[in-house]
Coordinates of C-alpha atoms and ligand atoms in Angstrom, one line a residue:
X1 CA 0.3 -0.2 -0.1
X2 CA 1.4 3.5 -1.0
X3 CA 0.7 6.3 1.4
X4 CA 2.3 9.3 -0.4
X5 CA -0.5 11.5 -1.9
X6 CA -0.8 11.9 -5.5
X7 CA 1.2 15.4 -6.1
X8 CA 3.1 17.1 -8.6
X9 CA 6.2 15.3 -7.0
X10 CA 4.9 11.9 -6.9
X11 CA 4.2 12.6 -10.7
X12 CA 7.6 12.8 -11.3
X13 CA 8.9 10.0 -9.1
X14 CA 6.6 7.7 -10.8
X15 CA 8.1 8.7 -14.2
X16 CA 11.6 8.1 -13.2
X17 CA 10.5 4.7 -11.4
X18 CA 8.5 3.7 -14.8
X19 CA 11.8 4.4 -16.5
X20 CA 13.7 2.1 -14.5
X21 CA 15.4 -0.3 -16.6
X22 CA 16.2 -2.9 -13.8
X23 CA 12.8 -3.3 -12.8
X24 CA 10.9 -3.4 -15.9
X25 CA 7.0 -3.1 -15.6
X26 CA 4.8 -6.2 -16.2
X27 CA 2.2 -4.1 -17.4
X28 CA 2.1 -0.7 -19.4
X29 CA -1.2 1.2 -19.6
X30 CA -1.6 3.8 -22.4
X31 CA -4.5 6.2 -21.8
X32 CA -5.9 7.8 -18.2
X33 CA -9.5 7.6 -19.3
X34 CA -12.1 5.2 -17.2
X35 CA -10.6 1.8 -19.3
X36 CA -6.9 2.8 -18.6
X37 CA -7.3 3.4 -14.8
X38 CA -9.8 0.4 -14.4
X39 CA -6.8 -1.5 -15.7
X40 CA -4.3 -0.4 -13.8
X41 CA -6.3 -0.7 -10.5
X42 CA -7.1 -4.2 -11.3
X43 CA -3.6 -4.8 -12.6
X44 CA -2.0 -3.3 -9.1
X45 CA -4.3 -4.9 -6.6
X46 CA -3.3 -8.2 -8.2
X47 CA 0.2 -7.5 -7.5
X48 CA 1.5 -6.7 -11.1
X49 CA 4.0 -3.9 -11.5
X50 CA 2.1 -1.5 -13.5
X51 CA 2.6 1.9 -15.0
X52 CA -0.1 4.2 -16.8
X53 CA 0.7 6.9 -18.7
X54 CA -1.8 9.8 -20.2
X55 CA -0.9 12.2 -22.9
X56 CA -3.1 15.1 -21.4
X57 CA -5.1 15.2 -17.7
X58 CA -6.7 12.0 -16.7
X59 CA -10.1 11.9 -17.9
X60 CA -9.5 14.5 -20.3
X61 CA -10.6 12.4 -23.3
X62 CA -14.3 10.9 -23.5
X63 CA -14.3 9.8 -19.8
X64 CA -15.3 13.5 -18.9
X65 CA -17.7 14.1 -21.7
X66 CA -20.4 11.2 -21.5
X67 CA -24.0 11.5 -20.2
X68 CA -22.6 10.4 -16.6
X69 CA -25.3 8.0 -15.9
X70 CA -24.2 4.3 -14.5
X71 CA -27.1 2.8 -16.2
X72 CA -28.2 -0.7 -16.0
X73 CA -28.6 -0.8 -20.0
X74 CA -32.2 -1.0 -20.4
X75 CA -31.7 0.3 -23.9
X76 CA -29.7 -2.5 -24.8
X77 CA -32.8 -4.7 -24.6
X78 CA -34.0 -3.3 -28.1
X79 CA -30.7 -4.6 -29.9
X80 CA -31.0 -7.9 -28.2
X81 CA -27.6 -7.8 -26.4
X82 CA -28.9 -9.4 -23.5
X83 CA -25.3 -10.1 -22.1
X84 CA -24.7 -6.5 -22.1
X85 CA -27.8 -5.8 -19.9
X86 CA -26.9 -8.2 -17.5
X87 CA -23.6 -7.0 -17.0
X88 CA -24.7 -3.6 -16.8
X89 CA -27.0 -3.9 -14.2
X90 CA -24.7 -6.1 -12.4
X91 CA -22.0 -3.0 -12.2
X92 CA -24.4 -0.6 -11.4
X93 CA -25.1 -2.4 -8.3
X94 CA -21.2 -3.1 -7.5
X95 CA -20.7 0.6 -8.2
X96 CA -23.4 1.4 -5.6
X97 CA -21.4 -0.8 -3.3
X98 CA -17.6 0.4 -3.9
X99 CA -18.0 3.9 -5.1
X100 CA -21.6 5.1 -3.1
X101 CA -20.6 8.9 -3.5
X102 CA -20.1 8.3 -7.2
X103 CA -23.4 6.5 -7.9
X104 CA -26.5 8.6 -6.7
X105 CA -29.7 6.3 -7.6
X106 CA -32.0 8.7 -9.3
X107 CA -35.7 8.1 -10.9
X108 CA -35.9 7.7 -14.3
X109 CA -39.6 8.5 -16.0
X110 CA -39.8 7.6 -19.5
X111 CA -43.6 8.7 -20.9
X112 CA -45.5 7.0 -23.0
X113 CA -47.9 8.0 -25.5
X114 CA -50.1 5.2 -26.3
X115 CA -51.4 2.1 -24.7
X116 CA -49.0 -0.4 -26.6
X117 CA -46.1 2.0 -25.6
X118 CA -47.0 1.6 -22.1
X119 CA -47.3 -1.9 -22.1
X120 CA -44.1 -2.5 -23.9
X121 CA -42.6 -0.3 -21.5
X122 CA -43.9 -2.6 -18.8
X123 CA -43.0 -5.8 -20.2
X124 CA -39.4 -4.2 -21.1
X125 CA -38.6 -2.9 -17.4
X126 CA -39.6 -6.7 -16.1
X127 CA -37.6 -8.5 -18.8
X128 CA -34.5 -6.2 -17.3
X129 CA -35.5 -6.7 -13.6
X130 CA -35.3 -10.4 -14.2
X131 CA -32.2 -10.0 -16.5
X132 CA -30.4 -8.2 -14.2
X133 CA -31.2 -9.4 -10.7
X134 CA -32.5 -5.8 -9.7
X135 CA -33.3 -4.9 -5.9
X136 CA -36.9 -5.4 -5.0
X137 CA -36.8 -1.5 -3.5
X138 CA -35.8 -0.5 -7.2
X139 CA -38.4 -2.3 -9.1
X140 CA -40.3 -0.2 -12.0
X141 CA -43.3 1.3 -11.5
X142 CA -46.4 2.5 -13.8
X143 CA -48.0 5.7 -13.6
X144 CA -51.1 6.3 -16.0
X145 CA -51.9 9.8 -17.5
X146 CA -53.5 11.3 -14.2
X147 CA -50.6 10.2 -11.9
X148 CA -48.0 11.4 -14.7
X149 CA -49.3 15.0 -15.7
X150 CA -49.7 15.5 -11.4
X151 CA -46.1 14.7 -10.8
X152 CA -44.7 15.8 -14.1
X153 CA -47.0 18.9 -15.0
X154 CA -44.1 20.1 -17.6
X155 CA -44.7 17.2 -19.5
X156 CA -46.8 18.1 -22.8
X157 CA -50.4 16.6 -22.2
X158 CA -51.2 15.9 -26.0
X159 CA -51.1 12.0 -26.7
X160 CA -49.8 11.5 -23.3
X161 CA -50.7 8.1 -22.5
X162 CA -49.0 7.5 -19.3
X163 CA -45.0 6.7 -17.6
X164 CA -42.9 4.4 -16.5
X165 CA -40.3 4.8 -13.9
X166 CA -37.1 2.8 -12.6
X167 CA -34.1 3.6 -11.0
X168 CA -30.5 4.5 -12.8
X169 CA -27.7 6.1 -11.1
X170 CA -26.2 9.8 -11.7
X171 CA -22.3 9.9 -11.7
X172 CA -19.6 12.0 -12.0
X173 CA -17.5 10.3 -14.7
X174 CA -14.4 12.7 -14.3
X175 CA -14.5 12.0 -10.5
X176 CA -15.0 8.3 -11.0
X177 CA -11.9 8.3 -13.2
X178 CA -9.8 10.1 -10.5
X179 CA -10.9 7.8 -7.7
X180 CA -10.5 4.4 -9.4
X181 CA -6.9 6.2 -10.2
X182 CA -6.2 6.9 -6.8
X183 CA -7.2 3.6 -5.4
X184 CA -4.9 2.2 -8.3
X185 CA -2.1 4.6 -7.2
X186 CA -2.3 3.3 -3.4
X187 CA -2.4 -0.6 -4.2
X188 CA 1.1 0.3 -6.3
X189 CA 0.0 1.4 -9.4
X190 CA 2.6 4.4 -11.0
X191 CA 0.3 6.8 -12.5
X192 CA 1.8 10.0 -14.7
X193 CA -0.4 12.6 -16.1
X194 CA 1.0 14.9 -19.4
X195 CA 3.1 11.8 -20.4
X196 CA 2.5 10.7 -23.9
X197 CA 3.4 7.5 -25.8
X198 CA 5.3 8.6 -28.9
X199 CA 6.6 5.3 -29.9
X200 CA 6.4 1.8 -29.4
X201 CA 9.8 -0.1 -28.7
X202 CA 9.6 -3.5 -30.6
X203 CA 12.0 -6.0 -30.0
X204 CA 12.1 -9.4 -31.7
X205 CA 8.7 -8.8 -33.2
X206 CA 7.5 -8.0 -30.1
X207 CA 6.3 -4.7 -28.3
X208 CA 8.1 -4.7 -25.0
X209 CA 7.8 -1.1 -24.1
X210 CA 7.2 2.7 -25.1
X211 CA 9.1 6.1 -25.4
X212 CA 7.5 8.6 -23.3
X213 CA 7.4 12.3 -23.6
X214 CA 7.1 14.7 -20.6
X215 CA 4.5 17.0 -21.6
X216 CA 5.8 19.3 -19.1
X217 CA 9.1 19.1 -19.6
X218 CA 10.0 18.3 -23.0
X219 CA 12.0 15.4 -22.3
X220 CA 11.6 11.6 -23.4
X221 CA 12.4 8.5 -21.4
X222 CA 11.6 4.9 -22.1
X223 CA 9.5 2.4 -20.7
X224 CA 10.1 -1.5 -20.4
X225 CA 7.2 -3.5 -20.1
X226 CA 6.2 -7.4 -20.4
X227 CA 2.8 -6.4 -21.9
X228 CA 1.4 -3.4 -23.3
X229 CA -2.2 -2.3 -23.4
X230 CA -3.4 0.7 -25.7
X231 CA -6.4 1.8 -23.6
X232 CA -6.5 5.2 -25.7
X233 CA -10.1 5.5 -26.4
X234 CA -10.7 7.5 -29.6
X235 CA -7.1 7.4 -30.0
X236 CA -7.0 3.6 -30.2
X237 CA -6.1 3.5 -33.8
X238 CA -3.7 6.4 -33.7
X239 CA -1.8 4.2 -31.0
X240 CA -2.3 0.9 -32.8
X241 CA -0.8 2.5 -36.1
X242 CA 2.7 2.7 -34.1
X243 CA 2.4 -1.0 -34.3
X244 CA 2.4 -1.1 -38.1
X245 CA -0.7 -0.5 -40.7
X246 CA -3.9 -0.7 -39.1
X247 CA -5.8 -4.0 -39.8
X248 CA -9.2 -3.7 -41.2
X249 CA -11.0 -3.4 -37.9
X250 CA -11.3 0.3 -36.9
X251 CA -12.5 2.3 -34.6
X252 CA -15.7 4.1 -35.5
X253 CA -15.9 7.4 -33.8
X254 CA -19.5 9.2 -33.2
X255 CA -20.2 12.4 -31.6
X256 CA -22.5 12.8 -28.3
X257 CA -23.1 16.7 -27.3
X258 CA -24.8 17.5 -24.5
X259 CA -26.4 21.3 -23.5
X260 CA -26.5 22.5 -20.2
X261 CA -29.4 25.2 -19.4
X262 CA -30.3 26.6 -16.1
X263 CA -32.6 24.6 -13.7
X264 CA -35.0 27.3 -13.7
X265 CA -36.0 26.7 -17.8
X266 CA -36.7 23.1 -17.1
X267 CA -37.2 22.6 -13.2
X268 CA -37.3 18.7 -13.1
X269 CA -36.7 16.6 -10.4
X270 CA -35.9 13.0 -12.3
X271 CA -34.4 11.8 -15.2
X272 CA -36.5 12.2 -17.9
X273 CA -36.5 10.0 -21.3
X274 CA -38.4 11.7 -24.5
X275 CA -38.1 10.8 -27.9
X276 CA -36.4 13.5 -30.4
X277 CA -38.0 14.3 -34.2
X278 CA -35.8 11.3 -35.4
X279 CA -37.7 9.0 -32.8
X280 CA -34.2 8.3 -31.0
X281 CA -34.1 8.6 -27.5
X282 CA -32.8 11.6 -25.7
X283 CA -33.0 12.7 -21.8
X284 CA -32.9 15.6 -19.7
X285 CA -30.8 15.3 -16.3
X286 CA -31.1 17.5 -13.0
X287 CA -28.0 18.5 -11.5
X288 CA -27.9 21.2 -8.9
X289 CA -28.8 24.6 -10.3
X290 CA -28.7 23.2 -14.1
X291 CA -30.0 20.4 -16.1
X292 CA -28.4 18.9 -19.0
X293 CA -29.9 17.5 -21.8
X294 CA -28.4 15.0 -24.5
X295 CA -27.4 13.3 -26.5
X296 CA -26.9 13.4 -30.2
X297 CA -25.2 10.5 -31.9
X298 CA -23.5 11.5 -35.4
X299 CA -20.8 10.0 -37.2
X300 CA -17.5 12.0 -36.7
X301 CA -14.5 12.3 -39.0
X302 CA -12.9 15.3 -37.7
X303 CA -9.8 15.5 -35.1
X304 CA -10.3 13.7 -31.8
X305 CA -9.3 16.8 -29.7
X306 CA -12.2 18.8 -28.6
X307 CA -14.9 17.9 -31.1
X308 CA -16.7 21.1 -31.7
X309 CA -20.2 21.8 -30.9
X310 CA -22.3 23.0 -33.8
X311 CA -25.5 25.0 -34.4
X312 CA -27.1 21.6 -35.7
X313 CA -26.4 19.8 -32.2
X314 CA -27.8 22.3 -30.2
X315 CA -31.2 22.8 -32.4
X316 CA -31.6 19.0 -32.2
X317 CA -31.6 18.8 -28.9
X318 CA -33.5 22.1 -28.0
X319 CA -36.1 21.0 -30.7
X320 CA -36.6 17.8 -28.8
X321 CA -37.3 19.4 -25.3
X322 CA -40.0 21.5 -27.3
X323 CA -41.6 18.3 -28.2
X324 CA -41.7 16.8 -25.2
X325 CA -42.3 19.6 -22.4
X326 CA -44.3 22.8 -22.1
X327 CA -41.5 25.1 -21.6
X328 CA -42.0 28.7 -22.5
X329 CA -39.4 29.9 -24.8
X330 CA -36.2 27.1 -24.0
X331 CA -33.9 28.8 -26.7
X332 CA -30.0 28.9 -27.5
X333 CA -29.8 32.0 -25.5
X334 CA -30.1 30.1 -22.6
X335 CA -27.5 27.5 -23.2
X336 CA -25.1 27.8 -20.1
X337 CA -22.6 25.4 -21.5
X338 CA -22.3 22.3 -23.1
X339 CA -20.1 19.3 -23.9
X340 CA -19.2 16.8 -26.9
X341 CA -17.9 13.5 -26.5
X342 CA -16.6 10.7 -28.7
X343 CA -17.7 7.2 -28.5
X344 CA -14.6 4.8 -29.5
X345 CA -17.1 2.1 -31.1
X346 CA -15.6 -0.5 -33.2
X347 CA -17.0 -0.3 -36.8
X348 CA -20.1 -2.4 -37.8
X349 CA -20.6 -2.4 -41.6
X350 CA -24.0 -0.8 -42.8
X351 CA -25.2 0.5 -39.0
X352 CA -26.3 3.6 -38.1
X353 CA -24.2 5.1 -35.0
X354 CA -27.1 4.2 -32.5
X355 CA -27.4 0.7 -33.6
X356 CA -23.7 0.2 -33.4
X357 CA -22.9 -2.2 -30.4
X358 CA -21.7 -0.4 -27.3
X359 CA -19.8 -3.8 -26.3
X360 CA -16.1 -3.7 -25.6
X361 CA -13.7 -5.6 -27.8
X362 CA -10.1 -6.6 -26.8
X363 CA -7.9 -6.5 -29.9
X364 CA -4.2 -8.2 -30.0
X365 CA -2.1 -6.7 -32.8
X366 CA 0.5 -8.6 -34.9
X367 CA 3.2 -7.4 -32.4
X368 CA 1.5 -8.4 -29.0
X369 CA -0.1 -4.6 -28.4
X370 CA -3.2 -5.3 -26.7
X371 CA -5.8 -2.8 -27.6
X372 CA -9.3 -2.2 -26.1
X373 CA -12.0 -0.6 -27.4
X374 CA -15.9 0.2 -27.3
X375 CA -17.8 -0.4 -23.8
X376 CA -19.1 1.9 -21.1
X377 CA -18.1 4.0 -18.0
X378 CA -20.7 1.7 -16.2
X379 CA -18.8 -1.7 -17.4
X380 CA -15.4 -0.4 -17.0
X381 CA -14.5 -2.5 -14.2
X382 CA -15.6 -5.8 -16.0
X383 CA -13.5 -4.6 -19.0
X384 CA -10.6 -4.0 -17.1
X385 CA -10.8 -7.6 -15.6
X386 CA -10.8 -9.0 -19.1
X387 CA -7.8 -7.3 -20.2
X388 CA -5.7 -8.2 -16.8
X389 CA -6.4 -11.7 -17.3
X390 CA -5.7 -11.5 -20.7
X391 CA -2.4 -9.6 -19.5
X392 CA -1.7 -12.5 -16.8
X393 CA -2.0 -15.3 -19.3
X394 CA 0.4 -13.5 -21.8
X395 CA 3.2 -13.0 -18.5
X396 CA 2.4 -16.7 -17.6
X397 CA 3.3 -17.9 -21.1
X398 CA 6.6 -15.5 -21.0
X399 CA 7.7 -16.2 -17.4
X400 CA 5.8 -18.8 -16.0
X401 CA 3.7 -17.0 -13.0
X402 CA 1.0 -19.5 -12.9
X403 CA -0.5 -19.4 -9.6
X404 CA 1.5 -16.3 -8.3
X405 CA -1.2 -13.7 -9.4
X406 CA -4.1 -13.0 -7.5
X407 CA -7.6 -13.0 -9.2
X408 CA -9.5 -10.1 -9.3
X409 CA -11.0 -8.8 -6.4
X410 CA -11.9 -4.9 -7.6
X411 CA -15.8 -5.5 -7.2
X412 CA -15.1 -6.0 -3.3
X413 CA -12.7 -3.0 -3.0
X414 CA -13.4 0.3 -2.2
X415 CA -12.5 3.4 -4.7
X416 CA -10.8 5.9 -3.0
X417 CA -13.7 7.9 -0.9
X418 CA -15.9 5.0 -1.3
X419 CA -15.2 3.1 2.0
X420 CA -18.7 4.0 3.5
X421 CA -22.0 3.2 3.2
X422 CA -24.5 5.9 2.0
X423 CA -25.8 6.0 5.4
X424 CA -22.1 6.4 6.7
X425 CA -22.0 9.3 4.0
X426 CA -24.5 11.4 6.1
X427 CA -23.4 10.8 9.3
X428 CA -19.8 11.8 8.3
X429 CA -21.4 15.0 6.5
X430 CA -23.1 15.9 10.0
X431 CA -19.9 15.5 11.7
X432 CA -18.0 17.7 9.1
X433 CA -20.8 20.4 9.7
X434 CA -20.2 20.7 13.5
X435 CA -16.4 20.6 12.9
X436 CA -16.5 23.3 10.3
X437 CA -19.3 25.6 11.7
X438 CA -17.6 28.6 9.8
X439 CA -18.5 26.3 6.4
X440 CA -22.1 26.5 4.8
X441 CA -23.6 23.4 5.3
X442 CA -24.5 23.6 1.6
X443 CA -20.6 23.8 0.8
X444 CA -20.0 20.5 3.3
X445 CA -22.7 18.6 1.7
X446 CA -21.4 19.4 -1.9
X447 CA -17.6 18.4 -0.8
X448 CA -19.6 15.2 1.0
X449 CA -21.1 13.9 -1.8
X450 CA -18.0 14.7 -4.3
X451 CA -15.0 13.1 -2.3
X452 CA -16.9 10.5 0.3
X453 CA -15.0 9.8 3.1
X454 CA -11.9 11.7 1.6
X455 CA -13.5 14.9 2.6
X456 CA -12.0 14.4 5.7
X457 CA -8.2 14.9 4.5
X458 CA -9.6 17.4 2.2
X459 CA -10.7 19.9 5.0
X460 CA -8.0 19.0 7.6
X461 CA -5.7 21.8 6.5
X462 CA -8.3 24.3 7.8
X463 CA -7.6 23.5 11.5
X464 CA -4.0 24.9 11.1
X465 CA -4.8 27.4 8.7
X466 CA -8.8 28.7 8.4
X467 CA -7.9 30.6 5.1
X468 CA -8.5 26.7 3.7
X469 CA -11.9 27.1 4.6
X470 CA -12.4 30.1 2.7
X471 CA -13.8 30.2 -0.9
X472 CA -11.1 31.0 -3.5
X473 CA -13.2 34.4 -4.4
X474 CA -16.2 36.1 -3.6
X475 CA -19.0 34.8 -5.3
X476 CA -17.7 31.4 -5.5
X477 CA -18.6 28.3 -3.3
X478 CA -14.9 26.8 -4.3
X479 CA -13.0 26.1 -1.2
X480 CA -9.1 26.9 -0.8
X481 CA -9.0 23.6 0.5
X482 CA -10.5 22.0 -2.6
X483 CA -8.2 23.8 -4.9
X484 CA -5.3 22.4 -2.5
X485 CA -6.4 18.9 -2.6
X486 CA -6.6 19.0 -6.2
X487 CA -2.6 19.8 -6.6
X488 CA -1.4 17.9 -3.4
X489 CA -3.9 14.9 -3.6
X490 CA -5.1 14.5 -7.4
X491 CA -1.9 15.6 -9.9
X492 CA -3.6 18.9 -10.7
X493 CA -1.2 20.8 -13.0
X494 CA -3.3 23.2 -14.8
X495 CA -6.6 25.6 -14.4
X496 CA -8.5 23.6 -16.4
X497 CA -7.5 20.1 -14.2
X498 CA -8.9 22.0 -11.4
X499 CA -11.6 23.7 -12.7
X500 CA -13.2 21.0 -15.2
X501 CA -12.2 17.3 -14.0
X502 CA -11.9 17.8 -10.6
X503 CA -14.4 20.2 -9.4
X504 CA -16.9 20.4 -12.6
X505 CA -16.9 24.2 -12.2
X506 CA -16.4 24.3 -16.1
X507 CA -19.8 22.7 -17.0
X508 CA -21.8 22.7 -14.1
X509 CA -21.6 26.4 -12.5
X510 CA -23.9 29.0 -14.0
X511 CA -20.3 31.0 -14.9
X512 CA -18.3 28.5 -16.0
X513 CA -16.1 28.7 -13.0
X514 CA -14.7 32.2 -14.5
X515 CA -15.1 33.9 -11.0
X516 CA -12.9 31.4 -9.5
X517 CA -10.1 31.5 -12.2
X518 CA -7.8 34.3 -10.5
X519 CA -7.9 32.4 -7.3
X520 CA -7.1 29.2 -8.5
X521 CA -4.7 30.4 -11.1
X522 CA -2.8 32.0 -8.4
X523 CA -2.6 29.2 -5.7
X524 CA -1.2 27.2 -8.5
X525 CA 1.2 29.7 -9.3
X526 CA 2.6 29.6 -6.0
X527 CA 2.6 25.9 -5.6
X528 CA 4.1 25.3 -9.2
X529 CA 6.0 28.1 -9.3
X530 CA 4.3 29.9 -12.6
X531 CA 5.9 33.0 -13.5
X532 CA 3.4 36.2 -14.5
X533 CA 3.7 35.3 -18.2
X534 CA 2.6 31.6 -17.6
X535 CA -0.3 32.7 -15.1
X536 CA -1.4 34.9 -18.1
X537 CA -1.3 32.4 -20.4
X538 CA -2.7 29.7 -18.8
X539 CA -5.5 32.0 -17.1
X540 CA -6.3 33.2 -21.4
X541 CA -6.4 29.2 -22.2
X542 CA -9.3 28.7 -19.8
X543 CA -11.1 31.4 -20.6
X544 CA -11.0 30.4 -24.1
X545 CA -12.0 26.8 -23.5
X546 CA -15.0 28.0 -21.2
X547 CA -16.3 30.4 -24.4
X548 CA -15.6 27.4 -27.0
X549 CA -18.2 25.5 -24.9
X550 CA -20.6 28.3 -25.7
X551 CA -22.1 27.5 -28.9
X552 CA -21.8 31.2 -29.9
X553 CA -22.7 30.7 -33.7
X554 CA -26.2 30.0 -32.3
X555 CA -26.1 33.2 -30.8
X556 CA -24.5 35.4 -33.7
X557 CA -27.0 33.9 -36.3
X558 CA -30.2 35.7 -36.5
X559 CA -32.7 33.3 -34.9
X560 CA -36.1 32.4 -36.1
X561 CA -38.7 31.4 -33.3
X562 CA -35.8 31.0 -30.9
X563 CA -34.0 28.5 -33.1
X564 CA -30.8 29.2 -35.3
X565 CA -31.5 30.1 -38.5
X566 CA -29.0 27.5 -40.1
X567 CA -30.3 24.5 -38.5
X568 CA -33.7 25.2 -40.0
X569 CA -31.8 25.8 -43.7
X570 CA -30.1 22.3 -43.2
X571 CA -32.2 19.8 -41.3
X572 CA -30.2 17.0 -40.1
X573 CA -30.5 13.6 -42.2
X574 CA -31.9 10.8 -39.9
X575 CA -29.3 8.3 -41.2
X576 CA -26.7 9.6 -39.6
X577 CA -28.6 9.8 -36.1
Ligands
FAD601 P1 -11.1 8.0 -23.1 O1 -11.9 8.7 -21.8 O2 -11.3 9.1 -24.4 O3 -9.4 7.8 -22.3 C1 -8.5 7.6 -23.4 C2 -7.4 8.4 -23.2 O4 -6.2 8.4 -23.9 C3 -7.5 9.7 -22.8 O5 -7.5 10.7 -22.1 C4 -6.3 10.5 -24.0 O6 -5.6 11.5 -23.7 C5 -5.3 9.3 -23.6 N1 -4.4 9.0 -24.9 C6 -4.8 9.0 -26.4 N2 -3.2 8.8 -27.0 C7 -2.2 8.6 -25.8 C8 -1.2 8.6 -25.9 N3 -0.1 8.4 -27.2 N4 -0.1 8.5 -24.8 C9 -0.8 8.8 -23.6 N5 -2.3 8.5 -23.6 C10 -3.0 8.7 -24.7 N6 -20.9 5.3 -20.6 C11 -21.9 5.1 -19.6 O7 -21.6 4.1 -19.0 N7 -22.8 5.9 -19.3 C12 -23.1 7.2 -20.1 O8 -23.9 7.6 -19.6 C13 -22.6 7.1 -20.9 N8 -22.5 8.2 -21.7 C14 -21.8 8.5 -23.1 C15 -21.9 9.6 -23.9 C16 -21.3 10.3 -24.9 C17 -21.6 11.5 -25.3 C18 -20.2 9.3 -24.8 C19 -19.1 9.8 -26.3 C20 -19.8 8.2 -24.3 C21 -21.0 7.9 -23.4 N9 -20.7 6.7 -22.4 C22 -21.3 6.0 -21.7 C23 -19.2 5.7 -22.7 C24 -18.2 6.1 -22.2 O9 -17.8 7.8 -21.9 C25 -16.8 5.7 -22.7 O10 -16.7 4.4 -23.0 C26 -15.8 5.8 -21.6 O11 -15.7 6.8 -21.2 C27 -14.4 5.6 -22.7 O12 -13.3 6.0 -21.8 P2 -12.1 5.2 -22.1 O13 -10.8 5.5 -21.1 O14 -11.9 4.4 -23.1 O15 -11.6 6.6 -23.5

């Protein structure tokens, strides 16, 4: 067990240790999204010497741009993917136990517009519950029209027959990555962000390591490993191409956009699923002072870094809200922010984006590079188990480790912050409220919901320096202690690392975290030794990022009836949805 925190110094030490030629790794993982960190965690708990490198920040790819739902996979029933339904439902339950602070069960309401649809939902959810062994206290219920309208008065009454309701869990995808990563680190994994694999080492026709560029210093190092796993998400093919020409089985990237709107413009308390104009299911999720709605699902062929959000994407989602809810004028001018993520799916000839299976697939290259693509946030732990099983088989063939490696145990071990029940978290919140009466109760509640049992360590420094109990700037609730924690315990190295992935202010605060920028920059500058010009450039980069998430084009174009003119002129082709 490793006690040292995940600080900037630990990052440097980890890179040095990974590059130690006298102690090559058993396993090198490329990519610090949920897939990669899940693999590193599983491998570390089995006692393997594992390293993980991430070219930007942990969770900076798809894993901070998902719909943030740990879901049982009811939707996959329609695709006949029963295995995936079973696995997703089981994993939703596992996550509720190993990370109760990151899996908040929430009612999902699915309106039905005919007796037939109502019946089909009832049968579908019954089948799902049987397949997924759903807990008795989470079984679905059916509402008739009267009850649906009484509980959800904002739904359009026209053609409404009733609704089905069941439970899914809301998560925080980037924090799920971080808390998985931190548990991997505690179990002995060597991890580093801002470390990009630029070449693979091939010896005797086998991949046996990689050249890694330290993106902070610009220096290169060589890391040797018996097995190299490519968990690079949308960049899986780019990494596979370092091994040689790509085989026929390729990635098929599809883009999913979400919009964030103030909660006041659609004050729902449940997740609501409804259909867009092309009959695809979309949803709205309540989250603090905002709601988010998503998602689109369109083919994507552009660069994988920061896919852009178009007026057409926004129009598709806003029109869907209009079809489902009585909302006086939800228009593009209300968008607080937006995000786009890329699904790293495996191409299936002739299938539209929504029809391509979400199942994961492991591919072993001709020189032994193990690549994993597809899959879900929800099922990441099982994906990791399959990859590590394969790595252990390979180690057994090369080094005869049979019987010396522990079996997977990640379903029983808590993630960082998850060593507590839901009731325990409530007790912790009360205890911390009493210990820190100067901190607003809402802030304590937010900290506990986000960090679980790690909240104690996060707030500890306040005892010696009460300053840490203060907000980082007036008008923001972000505590200086949270920023300190992000730097000292979660390897945050940039403003974006703190304000996006570690605290979610970029996406979920009405001001995109801009009110906290200067205060956070000052703390980072002091700790990381930034000079004035570096601090200014960091601040400008963050402001530009926040600006880029506002679908500004919509605002600039003359609107017709509250919708972007361009979108009306260029309707979306149904086949791409
Ligand atoms: P990523 O998170 O993209 O991680 C790959 C990492 O590899 C990146 O951080 C990248 O920087 C790094 N990398 C790339 N090249 C290199 C290199 N050369 N060296 C080092 N590092 C490198 N799943 C759910 O269960 N629930 C949902 O609600 C859900 N909603 C979704 C909504 C959308 C719009 C999308 C797109 C996906 C959704 N998913 C959902 C699926 C889920 O988000 C993805 O399956 C998952 O996040 C993929 O994680 P990953 O680690 O494979 O990829």
